[in-house]
Amino acid sequence: NAGVTQTPKFRVLKTGQSMTLLCAQDMNHEYMYWYRQDPGMGLRLIHYSVGEGTTAKGEVPDGYNVSRLKKQNFLLGLESAAPSQTSVYFCASSYPPDGYTFGSGTRLTVV
Amino acid sequence: QQQVKQSPQSLIVQKGGISIINCAYENTAFDYFPWYQQFPGKGPALLIAIRPDVSEKKEGRFTISFNKSAKQFSLHIMDSQPGDSATYFCAASMRIYEDTGNQFYFGTGTSLTVIP
């Protein structure tokens, strides 16, 4: 099994550009999450989904949108990128009560 | 507000020594406490986890000690090796999946360096 796959792995955006990060899992997990990781701040939850067609805001949702049209996919969108969104983004999925399976991350730089 | 507080931020240990990382929480609804290990350029990976009905769990050189009354838990790495050099995150979650989506609340991470 591939587990959780994130694409792309790296991306450089100019301020104001938009992009979509894709997360795909093949474990039939109901729950999926998007986190951002910044130095000294750990992992902060952006949005999450408890099932196909559902999404909810996490700790730091501003500037991001998400969609879960298919159970296996969770998309994170940046409509107008800002330098403050420079970060490493991790997608994860879970089947409660077990822990998360993380993807390998997307390193995004906004210039 | 940080739901899970982790210390220290960084740790340097000699090969063969014991590495100890501590975490504290406030929410007594938390009932699952995992530790994640992250190598540079990789996503976090589940290392070991504990539930509050036991005070200790050991898997190889890794042990979680859990103190329910103090609301603290810690990771002990015995006989630390250079290959253990990584960032370690503690986390906590609660069972109310419908409300929280099984959210995990992470500590800020500890960068461990094991010197040969």
Tab-separated table of C-alpha atoms in Angstrom:
chain	number	residue	atom	x	y	z
A	1	ASN	CA	0.000	0.000	0.000
A	2	ALA	CA	1.165	3.511	-0.792
A	3	GLY	CA	-0.449	4.967	2.353
A	4	VAL	CA	-0.800	8.743	2.068
A	5	THR	CA	0.565	10.418	-1.053
A	6	GLN	CA	1.016	14.165	-1.369
A	7	THR	CA	1.639	16.081	-4.563
A	8	PRO	CA	3.581	18.156	-5.340
A	9	LYS	CA	6.589	17.713	-3.050
A	10	PHE	CA	7.967	21.199	-3.659
A	11	ARG	CA	6.483	24.381	-5.027
A	12	VAL	CA	7.460	28.029	-5.301
A	13	LEU	CA	4.652	30.536	-5.733
A	14	LYS	CA	4.581	34.248	-6.266
A	15	THR	CA	2.455	36.329	-3.922
A	16	GLY	CA	-1.129	36.335	-5.137
A	17	GLN	CA	-0.906	33.118	-7.123
A	18	SER	CA	-3.174	30.208	-6.406
A	19	MET	CA	-2.505	26.507	-6.157
A	20	THR	CA	-3.984	23.221	-4.988
A	21	LEU	CA	-2.230	20.574	-2.932
A	22	LEU	CA	-3.475	17.049	-3.432
A	23	CYS	CA	-3.617	14.335	-0.802
A	24	ALA	CA	-4.586	10.775	-1.673
A	25	GLN	CA	-4.909	7.790	0.684
A	26	ASP	CA	-5.528	4.168	-0.155
A	27	MET	CA	-6.366	2.885	3.326
A	28	ASN	CA	-10.101	3.596	3.183
A	29	HIS	CA	-9.777	6.011	6.114
A	30	GLU	CA	-12.761	8.196	6.909
A	31	TYR	CA	-10.819	11.015	8.533
A	32	MET	CA	-8.339	13.243	6.747
A	33	TYR	CA	-6.413	16.327	7.828
A	34	TRP	CA	-4.196	19.103	6.591
A	35	TYR	CA	-1.482	20.443	8.895
A	36	ARG	CA	1.202	23.016	8.452
A	37	GLN	CA	4.547	22.727	10.166
A	38	ASP	CA	6.594	25.774	11.046
A	39	PRO	CA	9.818	25.958	13.087
A	40	GLY	CA	9.148	26.115	16.814
A	41	MET	CA	5.395	25.829	16.360
A	42	GLY	CA	4.931	22.143	15.797
A	43	LEU	CA	2.025	20.923	13.705
A	44	ARG	CA	-1.023	23.124	13.420
A	45	LEU	CA	-4.317	21.891	12.011
A	46	ILE	CA	-5.656	23.840	9.029
A	47	HIS	CA	-8.767	21.879	8.037
A	48	TYR	CA	-10.057	18.386	8.487
A	49	SER	CA	-12.725	16.069	7.128
A	50	VAL	CA	-14.663	13.313	8.859
A	51	GLY	CA	-15.979	11.830	5.629
A	52	GLU	CA	-16.673	12.307	1.959
A	53	GLY	CA	-18.383	15.627	1.319
A	54	THR	CA	-17.607	17.053	4.775
A	55	THR	CA	-14.992	19.565	5.870
A	56	ALA	CA	-14.346	21.574	9.019
A	57	LYS	CA	-12.005	24.314	10.165
A	58	GLY	CA	-9.044	23.623	12.339
A	59	GLU	CA	-6.787	25.931	14.298
A	60	VAL	CA	-5.416	28.038	11.410
A	61	PRO	CA	-7.934	27.949	8.507
A	62	ASP	CA	-7.653	31.509	7.202
A	63	GLY	CA	-6.388	31.768	3.634
A	64	TYR	CA	-7.083	28.115	2.860
A	65	ASN	CA	-9.974	26.147	1.441
A	66	VAL	CA	-10.480	22.402	1.209
A	67	SER	CA	-12.641	19.883	-0.571
A	68	ARG	CA	-13.356	16.184	-0.063
A	69	LEU	CA	-15.308	15.135	-3.125
A	70	LYS	CA	-14.004	11.567	-2.964
A	71	LYS	CA	-13.263	9.585	0.160
A	72	GLN	CA	-9.675	8.933	-0.852
A	73	ASN	CA	-8.784	12.524	-1.778
A	74	PHE	CA	-8.468	15.691	0.291
A	75	LEU	CA	-7.503	18.889	-1.532
A	76	LEU	CA	-6.033	22.006	0.046
A	77	GLY	CA	-6.342	25.243	-1.908
A	78	LEU	CA	-4.610	28.572	-1.571
A	79	GLU	CA	-6.604	31.182	-3.489
A	80	SER	CA	-4.150	34.075	-3.137
A	81	ALA	CA	-0.833	32.967	-1.689
A	82	ALA	CA	0.939	35.133	0.874
A	83	PRO	CA	4.513	34.899	2.208
A	84	SER	CA	3.058	33.917	5.610
A	85	GLN	CA	1.890	30.703	3.973
A	86	THR	CA	5.462	29.591	3.365
A	87	SER	CA	5.554	26.328	5.266
A	88	VAL	CA	5.709	22.565	5.035
A	89	TYR	CA	2.251	21.090	4.593
A	90	PHE	CA	1.374	17.617	5.769
A	91	CYS	CA	-1.695	15.595	4.998
A	92	ALA	CA	-2.748	12.776	7.295
A	93	SER	CA	-5.507	10.227	7.502
A	94	SER	CA	-6.810	8.119	10.346
A	95	TYR	CA	-9.205	5.379	11.355
A	96	PRO	CA	-10.192	6.086	14.952
A	97	PRO	CA	-9.096	5.276	17.516
A	98	ASP	CA	-5.729	4.659	15.907
A	99	GLY	CA	-3.178	7.323	15.174
A	100	TYR	CA	-2.465	9.233	12.042
A	101	THR	CA	-0.665	8.144	8.910
A	102	PHE	CA	1.140	11.135	7.474
A	103	GLY	CA	2.200	11.897	3.945
A	104	SER	CA	5.762	12.953	3.179
A	105	GLY	CA	4.903	16.645	2.983
A	106	THR	CA	4.844	19.542	0.516
A	107	ARG	CA	7.408	22.295	0.957
A	108	LEU	CA	5.817	25.545	-0.223
A	109	THR	CA	7.663	28.820	-0.605
A	110	VAL	CA	5.767	32.011	-1.381
A	111	VAL	CA	7.957	34.842	-2.667
B	1	GLN	CA	-3.573	27.984	23.533
B	2	GLN	CA	-1.184	25.061	23.422
B	3	GLN	CA	-3.134	21.978	24.438
B	4	VAL	CA	0.000	19.878	24.832
B	5	LYS	CA	3.211	21.384	26.168
B	6	GLN	CA	6.482	19.662	25.278
B	7	SER	CA	9.990	20.062	26.621
B	8	PRO	CA	12.838	20.392	25.995
B	9	GLN	CA	12.926	22.060	22.593
B	10	SER	CA	16.250	20.430	21.812
B	11	LEU	CA	18.289	17.668	23.376
B	12	ILE	CA	21.823	16.422	22.854
B	13	VAL	CA	22.712	12.988	24.203
B	14	GLN	CA	25.803	10.835	23.995
B	15	LYS	CA	25.524	7.485	22.254
B	16	GLY	CA	24.368	4.899	24.775
B	17	GLY	CA	22.727	7.464	27.010
B	18	ILE	CA	19.078	7.916	27.924
B	19	SER	CA	16.989	10.529	26.125
B	20	ILE	CA	13.966	11.859	28.002
B	21	ILE	CA	11.290	14.091	26.513
B	22	ASN	CA	8.385	15.360	28.566
B	23	CYS	CA	4.844	16.437	27.752
B	24	ALA	CA	2.016	17.862	29.811
B	25	TYR	CA	-1.665	18.352	29.053
B	26	GLU	CA	-4.681	19.933	30.729
B	27	ASN	CA	-7.719	18.380	29.065
B	28	THR	CA	-8.746	15.297	31.026
B	29	ALA	CA	-10.869	14.162	28.062
B	30	PHE	CA	-7.701	13.120	26.233
B	31	ASP	CA	-7.456	9.346	26.133
B	32	TYR	CA	-4.802	8.506	23.570
B	33	PHE	CA	-1.216	9.702	23.738
B	34	PRO	CA	1.080	8.882	20.819
B	35	TRP	CA	4.639	9.857	20.088
B	36	TYR	CA	5.737	10.589	16.553
B	37	GLN	CA	9.249	10.494	15.125
B	38	GLN	CA	10.174	12.698	12.202
B	39	PHE	CA	13.351	12.555	10.151
B	40	PRO	CA	14.389	15.537	8.009
B	41	GLY	CA	12.375	15.763	4.820
B	42	LYS	CA	9.916	13.101	5.947
B	43	GLY	CA	6.471	13.084	7.469
B	44	PRO	CA	5.997	12.173	11.145
B	45	ALA	CA	5.650	8.453	11.798
B	46	LEU	CA	3.945	6.832	14.753
B	47	LEU	CA	6.558	5.550	17.186
B	48	ILE	CA	4.666	4.393	20.245
B	49	ALA	CA	1.372	5.216	21.935
B	50	ILE	CA	-0.319	4.742	25.282
B	51	ARG	CA	-3.795	4.930	26.750
B	52	PRO	CA	-4.398	6.244	30.280
B	53	ASP	CA	-5.368	2.882	31.724
B	54	VAL	CA	-1.684	1.902	31.967
B	55	SER	CA	1.254	3.754	33.501
B	56	GLU	CA	3.969	2.485	31.208
B	57	LYS	CA	4.400	0.969	27.774
B	58	LYS	CA	7.653	-0.354	26.386
B	59	GLU	CA	8.557	-1.222	22.816
B	60	GLY	CA	12.194	-2.117	22.381
B	61	ARG	CA	14.329	0.811	23.502
B	62	PHE	CA	11.362	3.177	23.623
B	63	THR	CA	9.206	3.576	26.724
B	64	ILE	CA	6.277	5.853	27.485
B	65	SER	CA	5.703	6.697	31.131
B	66	PHE	CA	2.258	8.074	31.930
B	67	ASN	CA	1.195	9.904	35.079
B	68	LYS	CA	-2.558	10.436	34.953
B	69	SER	CA	-2.810	12.404	38.192
B	70	ALA	CA	-0.088	14.841	37.117
B	71	LYS	CA	-1.371	14.925	33.521
B	72	GLN	CA	2.096	14.264	32.229
B	73	PHE	CA	3.684	11.687	29.976
B	74	SER	CA	7.209	11.188	28.785
B	75	LEU	CA	9.243	9.316	26.210
B	76	HIS	CA	12.387	7.530	27.287
B	77	ILE	CA	14.867	6.306	24.698
B	78	MET	CA	17.282	3.853	26.248
B	79	ASP	CA	20.751	3.226	24.782
B	80	SER	CA	20.285	6.163	22.402
B	81	GLN	CA	21.870	5.727	18.980
B	82	PRO	CA	22.887	8.231	16.281
B	83	GLY	CA	20.080	6.810	14.135
B	84	ASP	CA	17.606	8.066	16.741
B	85	SER	CA	18.527	11.644	15.851
B	86	ALA	CA	15.216	13.126	14.750
B	87	THR	CA	12.440	15.412	15.883
B	88	TYR	CA	9.968	13.877	18.307
B	89	PHE	CA	6.408	15.069	18.788
B	90	CYS	CA	4.050	14.108	21.542
B	91	ALA	CA	0.324	14.315	20.895
B	92	ALA	CA	-3.025	13.754	22.521
B	93	SER	CA	-6.517	13.028	21.259
B	94	MET	CA	-9.944	12.374	22.672
B	95	ARG	CA	-12.596	9.863	21.824
B	96	ILE	CA	-15.352	12.292	20.786
B	97	TYR	CA	-14.773	11.741	17.082
B	98	GLU	CA	-17.908	13.387	15.801
B	99	ASP	CA	-17.064	16.703	17.463
B	100	THR	CA	-13.326	16.765	16.983
B	101	GLY	CA	-12.770	14.562	13.976
B	102	ASN	CA	-10.303	12.587	16.056
B	103	GLN	CA	-8.033	15.609	16.115
B	104	PHE	CA	-4.594	15.190	17.499
B	105	TYR	CA	-3.110	18.053	19.462
B	106	PHE	CA	0.636	18.104	18.994
B	107	GLY	CA	3.449	19.384	21.137
B	108	THR	CA	5.937	21.760	19.549
B	109	GLY	CA	8.552	19.059	19.034
B	110	THR	CA	11.959	18.130	20.420
B	111	SER	CA	14.997	17.964	18.204
B	112	LEU	CA	17.148	15.084	19.436
B	113	THR	CA	20.793	14.763	18.464
B	114	VAL	CA	22.692	11.662	19.526
B	115	ILE	CA	26.443	12.200	19.397
B	116	PRO	CA	28.563	9.168	18.436
